[in-house]
Short mmCIF file of C-alpha atoms in Angstrom, two decimals:
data_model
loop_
_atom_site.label_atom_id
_atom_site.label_comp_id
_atom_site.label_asym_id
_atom_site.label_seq_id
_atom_site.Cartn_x
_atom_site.Cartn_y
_atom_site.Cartn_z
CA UNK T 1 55.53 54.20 66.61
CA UNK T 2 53.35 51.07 66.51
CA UNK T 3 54.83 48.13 64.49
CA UNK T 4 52.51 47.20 61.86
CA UNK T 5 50.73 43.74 60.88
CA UNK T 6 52.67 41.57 58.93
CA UNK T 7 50.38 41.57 55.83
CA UNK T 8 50.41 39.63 52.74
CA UNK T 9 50.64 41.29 49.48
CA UNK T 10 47.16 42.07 47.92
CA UNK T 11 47.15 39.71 44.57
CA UNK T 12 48.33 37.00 46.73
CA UNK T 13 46.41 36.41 49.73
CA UNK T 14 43.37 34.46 48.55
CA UNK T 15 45.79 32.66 46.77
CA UNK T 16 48.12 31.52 49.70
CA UNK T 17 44.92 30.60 51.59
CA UNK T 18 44.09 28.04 48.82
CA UNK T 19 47.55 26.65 48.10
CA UNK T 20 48.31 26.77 52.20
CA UNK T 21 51.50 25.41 53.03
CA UNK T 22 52.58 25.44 49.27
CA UNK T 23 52.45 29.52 49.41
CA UNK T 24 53.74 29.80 52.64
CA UNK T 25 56.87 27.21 52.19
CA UNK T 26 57.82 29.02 49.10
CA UNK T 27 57.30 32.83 50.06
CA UNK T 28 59.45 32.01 53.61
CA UNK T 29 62.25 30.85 50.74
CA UNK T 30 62.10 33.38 48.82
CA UNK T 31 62.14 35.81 51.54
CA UNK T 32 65.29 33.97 53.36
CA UNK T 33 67.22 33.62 50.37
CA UNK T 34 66.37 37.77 49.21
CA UNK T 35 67.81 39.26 52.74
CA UNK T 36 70.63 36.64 53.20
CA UNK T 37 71.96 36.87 49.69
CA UNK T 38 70.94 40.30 48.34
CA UNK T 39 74.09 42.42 48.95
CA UNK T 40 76.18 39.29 47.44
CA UNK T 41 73.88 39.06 44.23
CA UNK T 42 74.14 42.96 43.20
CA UNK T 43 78.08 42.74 43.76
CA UNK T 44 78.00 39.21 41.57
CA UNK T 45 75.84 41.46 39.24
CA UNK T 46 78.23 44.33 38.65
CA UNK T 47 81.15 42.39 38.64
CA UNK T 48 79.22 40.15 36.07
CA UNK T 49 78.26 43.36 34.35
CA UNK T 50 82.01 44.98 33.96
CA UNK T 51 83.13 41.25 32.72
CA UNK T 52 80.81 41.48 29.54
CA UNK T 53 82.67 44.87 28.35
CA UNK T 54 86.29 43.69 29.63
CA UNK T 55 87.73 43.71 25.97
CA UNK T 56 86.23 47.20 25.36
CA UNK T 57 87.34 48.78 28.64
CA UNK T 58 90.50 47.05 28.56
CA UNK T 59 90.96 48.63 25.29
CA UNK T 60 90.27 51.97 27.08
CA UNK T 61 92.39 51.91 29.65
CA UNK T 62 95.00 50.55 28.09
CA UNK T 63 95.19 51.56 24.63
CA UNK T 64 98.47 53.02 24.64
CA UNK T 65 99.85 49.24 25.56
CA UNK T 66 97.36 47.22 23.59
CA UNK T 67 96.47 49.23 20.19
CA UNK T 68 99.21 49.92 17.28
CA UNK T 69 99.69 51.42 14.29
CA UNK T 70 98.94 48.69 11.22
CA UNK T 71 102.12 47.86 8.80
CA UNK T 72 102.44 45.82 5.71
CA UNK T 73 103.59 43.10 7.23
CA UNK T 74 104.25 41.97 10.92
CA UNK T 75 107.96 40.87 11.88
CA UNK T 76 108.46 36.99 12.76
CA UNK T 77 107.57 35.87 16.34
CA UNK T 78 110.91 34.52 17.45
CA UNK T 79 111.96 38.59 16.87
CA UNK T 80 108.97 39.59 19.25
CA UNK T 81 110.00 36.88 21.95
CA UNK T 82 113.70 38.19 21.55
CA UNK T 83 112.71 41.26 22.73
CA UNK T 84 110.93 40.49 25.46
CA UNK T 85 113.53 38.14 26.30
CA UNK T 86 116.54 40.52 26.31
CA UNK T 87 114.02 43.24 28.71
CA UNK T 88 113.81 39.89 31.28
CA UNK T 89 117.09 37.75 30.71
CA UNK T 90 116.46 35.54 33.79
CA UNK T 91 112.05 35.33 32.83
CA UNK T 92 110.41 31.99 31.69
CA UNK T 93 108.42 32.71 28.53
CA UNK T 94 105.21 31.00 29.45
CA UNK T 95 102.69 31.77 26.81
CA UNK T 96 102.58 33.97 23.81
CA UNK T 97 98.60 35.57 22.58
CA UNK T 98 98.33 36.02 18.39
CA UNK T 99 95.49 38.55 18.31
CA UNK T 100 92.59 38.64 15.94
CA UNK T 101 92.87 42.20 14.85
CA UNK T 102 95.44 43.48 12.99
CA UNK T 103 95.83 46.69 15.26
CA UNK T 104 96.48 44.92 18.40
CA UNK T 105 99.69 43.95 19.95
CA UNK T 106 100.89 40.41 21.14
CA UNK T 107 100.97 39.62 24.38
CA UNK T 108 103.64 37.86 25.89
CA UNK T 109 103.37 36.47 29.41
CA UNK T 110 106.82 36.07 31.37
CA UNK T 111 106.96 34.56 34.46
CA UNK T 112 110.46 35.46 37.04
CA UNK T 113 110.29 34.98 40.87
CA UNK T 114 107.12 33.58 40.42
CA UNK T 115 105.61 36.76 39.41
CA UNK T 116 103.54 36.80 36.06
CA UNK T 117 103.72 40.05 33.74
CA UNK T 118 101.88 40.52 31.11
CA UNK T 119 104.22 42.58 28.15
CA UNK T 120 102.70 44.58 24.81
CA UNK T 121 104.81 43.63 21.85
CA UNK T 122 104.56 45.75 18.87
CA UNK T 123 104.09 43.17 16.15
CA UNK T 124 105.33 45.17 13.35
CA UNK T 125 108.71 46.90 15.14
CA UNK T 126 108.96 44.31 17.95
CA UNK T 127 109.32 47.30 20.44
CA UNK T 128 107.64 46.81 24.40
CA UNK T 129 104.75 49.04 24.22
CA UNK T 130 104.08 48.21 28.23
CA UNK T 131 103.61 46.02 30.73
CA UNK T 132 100.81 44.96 32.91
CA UNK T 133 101.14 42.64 36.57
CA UNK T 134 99.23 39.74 35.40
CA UNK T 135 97.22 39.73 38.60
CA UNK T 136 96.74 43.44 38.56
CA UNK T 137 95.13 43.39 34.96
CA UNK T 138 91.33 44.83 34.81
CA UNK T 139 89.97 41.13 33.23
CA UNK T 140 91.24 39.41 36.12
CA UNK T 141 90.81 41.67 38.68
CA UNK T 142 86.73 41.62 37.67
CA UNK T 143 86.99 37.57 37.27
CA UNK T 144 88.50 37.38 41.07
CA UNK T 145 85.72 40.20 42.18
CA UNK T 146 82.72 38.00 40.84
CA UNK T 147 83.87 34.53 41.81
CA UNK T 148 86.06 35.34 44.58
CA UNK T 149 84.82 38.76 45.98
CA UNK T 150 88.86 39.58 45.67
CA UNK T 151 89.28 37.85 49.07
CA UNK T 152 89.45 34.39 47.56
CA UNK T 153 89.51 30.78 49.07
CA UNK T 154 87.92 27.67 49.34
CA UNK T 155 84.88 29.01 51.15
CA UNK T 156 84.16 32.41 49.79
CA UNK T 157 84.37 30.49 46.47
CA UNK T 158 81.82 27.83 47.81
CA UNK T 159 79.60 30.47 49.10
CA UNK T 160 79.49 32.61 46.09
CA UNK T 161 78.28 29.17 44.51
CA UNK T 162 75.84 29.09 47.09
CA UNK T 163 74.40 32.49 46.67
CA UNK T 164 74.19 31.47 42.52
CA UNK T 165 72.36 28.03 43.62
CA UNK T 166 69.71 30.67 45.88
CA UNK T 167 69.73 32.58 42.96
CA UNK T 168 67.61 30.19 40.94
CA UNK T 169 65.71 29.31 43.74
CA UNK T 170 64.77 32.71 44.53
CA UNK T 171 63.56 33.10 40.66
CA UNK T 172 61.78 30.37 40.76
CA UNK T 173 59.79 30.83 44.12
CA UNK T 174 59.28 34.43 43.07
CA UNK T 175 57.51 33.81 39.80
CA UNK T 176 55.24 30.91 42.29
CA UNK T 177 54.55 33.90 44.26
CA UNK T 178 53.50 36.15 41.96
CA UNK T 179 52.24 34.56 39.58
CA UNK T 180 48.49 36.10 37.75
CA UNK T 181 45.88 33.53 39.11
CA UNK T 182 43.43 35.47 37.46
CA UNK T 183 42.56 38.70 34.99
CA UNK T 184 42.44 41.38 38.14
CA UNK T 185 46.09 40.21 39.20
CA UNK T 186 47.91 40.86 36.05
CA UNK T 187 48.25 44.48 36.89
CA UNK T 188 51.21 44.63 38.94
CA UNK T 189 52.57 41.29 37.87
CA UNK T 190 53.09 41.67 34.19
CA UNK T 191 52.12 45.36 34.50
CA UNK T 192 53.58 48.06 37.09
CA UNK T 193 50.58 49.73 38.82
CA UNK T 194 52.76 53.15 38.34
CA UNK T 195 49.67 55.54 40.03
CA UNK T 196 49.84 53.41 43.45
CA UNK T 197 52.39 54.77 46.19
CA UNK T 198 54.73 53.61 49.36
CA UNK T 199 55.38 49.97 49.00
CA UNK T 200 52.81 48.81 46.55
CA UNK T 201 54.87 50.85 44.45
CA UNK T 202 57.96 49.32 44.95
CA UNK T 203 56.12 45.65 45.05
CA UNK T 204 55.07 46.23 41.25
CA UNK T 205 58.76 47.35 40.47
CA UNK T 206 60.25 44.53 42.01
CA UNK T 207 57.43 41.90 40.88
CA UNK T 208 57.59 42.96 37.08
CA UNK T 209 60.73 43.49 36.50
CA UNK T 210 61.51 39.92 38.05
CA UNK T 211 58.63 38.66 35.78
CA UNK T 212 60.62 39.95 32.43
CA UNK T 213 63.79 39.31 33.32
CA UNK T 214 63.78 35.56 35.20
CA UNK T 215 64.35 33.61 32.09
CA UNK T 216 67.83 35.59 30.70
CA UNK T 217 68.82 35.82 34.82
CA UNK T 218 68.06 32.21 34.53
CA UNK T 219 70.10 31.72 31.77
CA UNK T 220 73.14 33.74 33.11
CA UNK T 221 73.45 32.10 36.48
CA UNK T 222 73.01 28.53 35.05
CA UNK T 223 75.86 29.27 32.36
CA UNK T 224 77.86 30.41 35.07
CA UNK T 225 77.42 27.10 37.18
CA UNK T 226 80.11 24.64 35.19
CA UNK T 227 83.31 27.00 37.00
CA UNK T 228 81.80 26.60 40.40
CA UNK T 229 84.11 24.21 42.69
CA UNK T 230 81.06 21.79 43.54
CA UNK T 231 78.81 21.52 40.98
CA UNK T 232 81.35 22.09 38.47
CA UNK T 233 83.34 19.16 39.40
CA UNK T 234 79.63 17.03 39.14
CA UNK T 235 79.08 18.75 35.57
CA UNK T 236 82.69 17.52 34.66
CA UNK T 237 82.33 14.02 36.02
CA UNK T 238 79.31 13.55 34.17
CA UNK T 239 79.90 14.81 31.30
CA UNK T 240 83.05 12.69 31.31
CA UNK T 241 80.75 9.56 32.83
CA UNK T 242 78.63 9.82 30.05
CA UNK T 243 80.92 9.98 26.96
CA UNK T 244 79.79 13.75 26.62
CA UNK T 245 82.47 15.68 27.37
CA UNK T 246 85.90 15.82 25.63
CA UNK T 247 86.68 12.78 23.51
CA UNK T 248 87.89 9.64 24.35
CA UNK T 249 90.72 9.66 22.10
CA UNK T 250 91.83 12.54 24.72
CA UNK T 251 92.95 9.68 26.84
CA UNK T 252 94.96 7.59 24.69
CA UNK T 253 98.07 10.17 23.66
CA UNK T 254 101.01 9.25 26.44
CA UNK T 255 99.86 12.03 29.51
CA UNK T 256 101.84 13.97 32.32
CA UNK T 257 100.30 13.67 35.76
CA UNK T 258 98.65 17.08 34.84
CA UNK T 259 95.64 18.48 33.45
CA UNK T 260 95.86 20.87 30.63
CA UNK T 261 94.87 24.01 32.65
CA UNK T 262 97.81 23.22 34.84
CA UNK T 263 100.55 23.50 31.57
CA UNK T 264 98.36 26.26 29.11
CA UNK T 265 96.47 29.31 28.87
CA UNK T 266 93.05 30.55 27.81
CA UNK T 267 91.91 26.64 27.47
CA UNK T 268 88.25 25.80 26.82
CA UNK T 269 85.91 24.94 29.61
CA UNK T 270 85.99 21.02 27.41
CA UNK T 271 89.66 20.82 27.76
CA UNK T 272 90.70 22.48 31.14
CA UNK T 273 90.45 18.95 32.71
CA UNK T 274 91.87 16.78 29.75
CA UNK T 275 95.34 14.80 30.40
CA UNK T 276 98.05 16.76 29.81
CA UNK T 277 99.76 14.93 26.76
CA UNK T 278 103.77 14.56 26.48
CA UNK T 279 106.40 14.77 24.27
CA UNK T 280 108.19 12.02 22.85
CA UNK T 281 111.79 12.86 22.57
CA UNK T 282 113.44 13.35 19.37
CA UNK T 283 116.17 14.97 17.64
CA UNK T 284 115.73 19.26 16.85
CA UNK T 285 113.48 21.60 18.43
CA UNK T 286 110.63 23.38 17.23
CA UNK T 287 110.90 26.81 17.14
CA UNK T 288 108.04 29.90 18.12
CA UNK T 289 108.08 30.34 14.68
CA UNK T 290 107.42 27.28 13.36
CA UNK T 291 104.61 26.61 15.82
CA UNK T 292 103.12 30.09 14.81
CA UNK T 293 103.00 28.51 11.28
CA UNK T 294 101.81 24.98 12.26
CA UNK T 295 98.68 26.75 13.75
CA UNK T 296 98.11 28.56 10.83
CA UNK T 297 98.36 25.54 8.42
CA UNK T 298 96.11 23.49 11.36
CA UNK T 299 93.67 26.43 10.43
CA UNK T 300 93.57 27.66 14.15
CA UNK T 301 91.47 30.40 14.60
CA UNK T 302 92.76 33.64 16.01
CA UNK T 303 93.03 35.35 18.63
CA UNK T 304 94.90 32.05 20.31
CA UNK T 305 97.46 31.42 22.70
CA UNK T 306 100.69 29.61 22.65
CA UNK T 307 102.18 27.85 25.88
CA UNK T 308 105.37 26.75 25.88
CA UNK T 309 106.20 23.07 26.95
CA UNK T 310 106.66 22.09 30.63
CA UNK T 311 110.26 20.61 31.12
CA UNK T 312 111.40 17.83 28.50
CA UNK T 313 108.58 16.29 27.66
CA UNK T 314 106.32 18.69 27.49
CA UNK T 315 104.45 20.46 24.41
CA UNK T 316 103.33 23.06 22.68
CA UNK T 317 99.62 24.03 23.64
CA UNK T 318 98.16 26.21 21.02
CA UNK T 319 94.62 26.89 22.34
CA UNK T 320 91.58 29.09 20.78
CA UNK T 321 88.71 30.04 23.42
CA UNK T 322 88.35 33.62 23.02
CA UNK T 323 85.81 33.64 19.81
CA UNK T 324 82.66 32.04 18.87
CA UNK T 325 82.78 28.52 20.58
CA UNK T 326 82.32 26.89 17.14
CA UNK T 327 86.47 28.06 16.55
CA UNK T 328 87.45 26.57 20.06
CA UNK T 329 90.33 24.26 19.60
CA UNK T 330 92.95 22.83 21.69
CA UNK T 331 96.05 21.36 19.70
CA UNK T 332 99.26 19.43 21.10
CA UNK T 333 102.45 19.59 19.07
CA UNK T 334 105.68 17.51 20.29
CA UNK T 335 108.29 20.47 20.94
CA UNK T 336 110.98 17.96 19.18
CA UNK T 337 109.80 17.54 15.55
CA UNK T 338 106.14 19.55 15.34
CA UNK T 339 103.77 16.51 15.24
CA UNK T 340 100.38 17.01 16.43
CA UNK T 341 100.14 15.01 19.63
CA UNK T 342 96.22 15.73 20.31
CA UNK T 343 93.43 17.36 18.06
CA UNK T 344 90.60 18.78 20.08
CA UNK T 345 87.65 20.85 18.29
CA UNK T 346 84.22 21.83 19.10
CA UNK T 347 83.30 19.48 16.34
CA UNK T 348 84.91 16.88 18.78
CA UNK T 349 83.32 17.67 21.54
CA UNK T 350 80.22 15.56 23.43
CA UNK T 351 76.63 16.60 23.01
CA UNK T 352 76.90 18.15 26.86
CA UNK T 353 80.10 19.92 26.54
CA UNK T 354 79.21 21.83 22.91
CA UNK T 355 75.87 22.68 24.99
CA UNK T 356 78.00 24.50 27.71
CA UNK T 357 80.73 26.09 25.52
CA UNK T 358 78.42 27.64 23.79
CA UNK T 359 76.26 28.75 27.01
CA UNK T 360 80.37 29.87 28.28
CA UNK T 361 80.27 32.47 25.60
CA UNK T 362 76.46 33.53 26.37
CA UNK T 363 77.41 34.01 29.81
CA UNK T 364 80.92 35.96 29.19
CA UNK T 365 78.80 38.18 26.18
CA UNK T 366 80.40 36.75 22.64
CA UNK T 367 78.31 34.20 21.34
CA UNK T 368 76.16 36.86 19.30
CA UNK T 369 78.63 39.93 19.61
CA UNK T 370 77.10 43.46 20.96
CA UNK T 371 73.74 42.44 21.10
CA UNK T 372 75.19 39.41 23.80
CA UNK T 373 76.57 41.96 25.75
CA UNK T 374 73.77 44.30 26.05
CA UNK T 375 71.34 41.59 26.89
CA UNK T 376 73.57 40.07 29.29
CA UNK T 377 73.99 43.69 31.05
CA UNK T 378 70.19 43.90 30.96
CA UNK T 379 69.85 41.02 33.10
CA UNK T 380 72.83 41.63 35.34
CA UNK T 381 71.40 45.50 36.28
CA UNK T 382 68.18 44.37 35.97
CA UNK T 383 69.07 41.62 38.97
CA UNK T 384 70.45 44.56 40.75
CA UNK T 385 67.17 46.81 40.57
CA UNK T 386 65.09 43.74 41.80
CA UNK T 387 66.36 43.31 44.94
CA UNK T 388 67.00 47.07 45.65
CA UNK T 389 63.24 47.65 45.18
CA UNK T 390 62.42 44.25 47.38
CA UNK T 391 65.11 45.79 49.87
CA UNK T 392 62.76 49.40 49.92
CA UNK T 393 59.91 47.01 49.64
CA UNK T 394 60.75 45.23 52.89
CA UNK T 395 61.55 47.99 54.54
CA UNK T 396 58.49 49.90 54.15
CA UNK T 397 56.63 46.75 54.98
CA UNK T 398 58.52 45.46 57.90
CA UNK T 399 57.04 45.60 61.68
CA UNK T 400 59.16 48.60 63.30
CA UNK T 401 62.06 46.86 65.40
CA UNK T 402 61.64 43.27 63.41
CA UNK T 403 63.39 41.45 61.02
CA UNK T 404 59.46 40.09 59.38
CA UNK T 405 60.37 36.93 58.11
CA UNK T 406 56.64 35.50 56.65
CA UNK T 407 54.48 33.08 59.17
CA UNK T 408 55.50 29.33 58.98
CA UNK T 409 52.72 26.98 57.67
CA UNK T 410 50.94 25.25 60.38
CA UNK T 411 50.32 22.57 58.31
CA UNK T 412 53.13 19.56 57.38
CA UNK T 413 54.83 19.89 54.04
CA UNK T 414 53.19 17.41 51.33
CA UNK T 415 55.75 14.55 50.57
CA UNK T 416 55.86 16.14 46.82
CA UNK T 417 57.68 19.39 48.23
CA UNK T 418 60.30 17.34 50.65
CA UNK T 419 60.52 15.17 47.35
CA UNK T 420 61.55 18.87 45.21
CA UNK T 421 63.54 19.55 47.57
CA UNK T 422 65.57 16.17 48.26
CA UNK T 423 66.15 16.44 44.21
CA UNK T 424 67.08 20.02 44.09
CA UNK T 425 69.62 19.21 47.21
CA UNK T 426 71.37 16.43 45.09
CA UNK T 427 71.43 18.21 41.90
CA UNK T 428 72.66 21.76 43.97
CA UNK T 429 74.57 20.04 46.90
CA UNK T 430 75.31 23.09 48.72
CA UNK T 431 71.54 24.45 48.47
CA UNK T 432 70.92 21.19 49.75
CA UNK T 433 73.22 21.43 53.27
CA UNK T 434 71.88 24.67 53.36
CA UNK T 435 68.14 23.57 53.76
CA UNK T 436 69.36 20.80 55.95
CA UNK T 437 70.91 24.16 58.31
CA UNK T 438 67.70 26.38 57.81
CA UNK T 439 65.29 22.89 58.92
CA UNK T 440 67.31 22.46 61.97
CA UNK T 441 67.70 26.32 62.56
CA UNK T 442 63.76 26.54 62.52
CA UNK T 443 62.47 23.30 64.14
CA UNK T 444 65.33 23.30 67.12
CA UNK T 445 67.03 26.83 67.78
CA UNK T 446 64.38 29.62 67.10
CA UNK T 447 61.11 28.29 68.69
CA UNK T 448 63.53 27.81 72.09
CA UNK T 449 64.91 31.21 71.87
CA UNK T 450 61.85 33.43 72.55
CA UNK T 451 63.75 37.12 71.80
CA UNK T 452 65.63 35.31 68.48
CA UNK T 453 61.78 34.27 67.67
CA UNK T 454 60.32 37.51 68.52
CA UNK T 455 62.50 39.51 66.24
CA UNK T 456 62.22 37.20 63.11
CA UNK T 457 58.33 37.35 62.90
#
């Protein structure tokens, strides 16, 4: 079979002859970032997809554990603990989780040989309704499986950031691409051309659908961003740089040498990284009941989580992240005599760090309840029909025996585009190395290795 020409799409080739090396820098982009990244961003889609319905599936599969029968009136929490401490004598109690709904069993994590298990208390007849492995449980599972692809580590973490920073840029080259430049080209960029057939076909699928759904895949990836290991730590830093983050009074309580997601659970994105504070010893000792009621007069929103303190002078962490953002809270008390160490709130919180709690709970699906979800899984299946129909669109297109990768511009870049992309390397550092590898990939290795050359164009 004779390979094909490499043809540009219809709606676009007068175009990329008047924008030149614009078009041509921008579709080679878009084209390396689709077939490097595409089998990473439909399993970063599903993943992202299950992880929007993990309370209701949880609730599914494990309703006999998590779901009980309502009483008048639930027993104490020190009788709860008791039970869970006479099923694991030689445990650690290391957090406790007051649900919202009244149906719902507490969850108490215990910790024994380094192990972490998750165990159902019945809060009305303090019986064990089960017990989960903590790493085995379907919310975390689906958390390692979208940022860790289950194999975990430093890299696959950094390049599952990497594949979220070519994410955007993808989007944003695409819609270049595509883009109507006049009345005749609007069918099969805003409109699907649904009577054409072979790859114009699948061209208008993936082209449209990418044109309705780049601003909420926008919006999901960038949300996602502030837990990534490298620009997460520059969100953080800045946030912190610029009085924006967490307040300043966060530093002034006497701190451990840790940081508050090393001591607690279910912590707010604003706190994770705030200075653990410490006890200051006293006579007595606060009991699980009485920090139960604390929270409760501190008007702590439920479903929250109590950890228990870390050695002597530790304290009680009594953190609320699981609801609307606006009932995030993070509260100290000194284990010795109940005091409140450190208040955070979202009220508290820097301009920059309200802005990303609350795009946190757009990006997990409970800012705005069902209708989150289902627009969130919109985006996230929608991402996954995009590049299956520019994988089918590729293929149809590509010359027989060839990867196709689009003709380089013959012409230099303009200093405005090495400009866009100096910027977009600083404010995406791991985009950035990754142009540096592509520029030196192109200009040194390919051009000298005639069959590697052959089989890209």
């Amino acid at each position: 079979m004779q390979a094909t020409a490499y043809k540009l799409p219809e709606n676009s080739e007068n175009a990329s002859k008047k924008s030149n090396s614009l078009y041509q820098t921008f579709w080679r982009w878009h084209f390396y970032g689709g077939i490097i990244f595409a089998p990473f961003l439909i399993l970063l889609a599903i993943s992202g997809a299950l992880y929007l319905f993990q309370a209701e599936i949880e609730t599914m599969i494990y309703k006999d554990k998590i779901i009980v029968q309502k009483d008048e009136q639930p027993l104490i929490l020190s009788q709860q603990i008791d039970t869970v401490q006479a099923e694991y004598p030689g445990a650690e109690i290391g957090s406790v989780r007051l649900p919202k709904e009244d149906n719902r069993a507490t969850l108490v994590k215990v910790i024994e040989n380094d192990i972490v298990t998750q165990v159902y208390v019945n809060p009305y007849t303090a019986s064990i309704t089960g017990t989960i492995l903590d790493e085995d449980h379907f919310k975390n599972v689906v958390a390692k499986l979208h940022s860790e692809w289950i194999v975990g580590g430093t890299f696959i973490n950094r390049f599952v950031e990497l594949a979220a920073c070519w994410t955007i840029i993808i989007l944003v080259t695409g819609l270049y691409i595509w883009w109507p430049r006049n009345k005749k080209t609007f069918m099969g960029t805003i409109f699907p051309r649904l009577k054409k057939s072979g790859r114009m076909f699948w061209r208008d699928l993936h082209a449209v659908t990418a044109f309705w759904l780049s601003l909420m895949i926008l919006i999901l990836i960038v949300t996602g961003l502030p837990w990534s290991g490298v620009m997460g730590e520059q969100i953080n830093k800045f946030a912190t740089n610029a009085n924006a983050g967490y307040p300043t009074y966060a530093f002034m309580a006497p701190t451990a040498e840790k940081t508050t997601d090393e001591i607690a659970e279910d912590i707010p994105w604003a706190t994770e990284n705030n200075p653990a504070p410490t006890s200051t010893k006293d006579d007595g000792s606060l009991s699980d009941d009485q920090v139960m009621y604390l929270a409760q007069e501190n008007k702590i929103q439920k479903p929250y989580t109590i950890s228990m303190p870390a050695g002597e002078d530790g304290v009680f962490t009594v953190a609320s992240s699981r609801d609307k953002p606006e009932n995030e809270a993070t509260v100290y008390f000194n284990q010795y005599n109940g005091e409140i160490v450190e208040d955070v709130r979202f009220s508290d919180y820097g301009w920059m760090a309200k802005a990303i709690s609350i795009g946190i709970a757009l990006h997990e699906g409970h800012y705005f309840g069902l209708a989150n979800q289902i627009l969130g899984a919109i985006a996230a299946l929608g991402l996954v029909a995009i590049v299956i129909f520019s994988l089918i669109m590729w293929k149809k297109r590509k010359p027989s025996g060839r990867l196709g990768v689009p003709k380089k511009s013959d012409k230099k870049l303009k200093p405005w585009i090495i400009i866009l992309m100096v910027i977009t390397g600083i404010v995406m550092p791991l985009a950035g190395i990754s142009f540096v590898f592509v520029f030196l990939l192109d200009r040194f290795v390919i051009p000298r290795v005639k069959p590697l050359q052959d089989w890209l164009s």
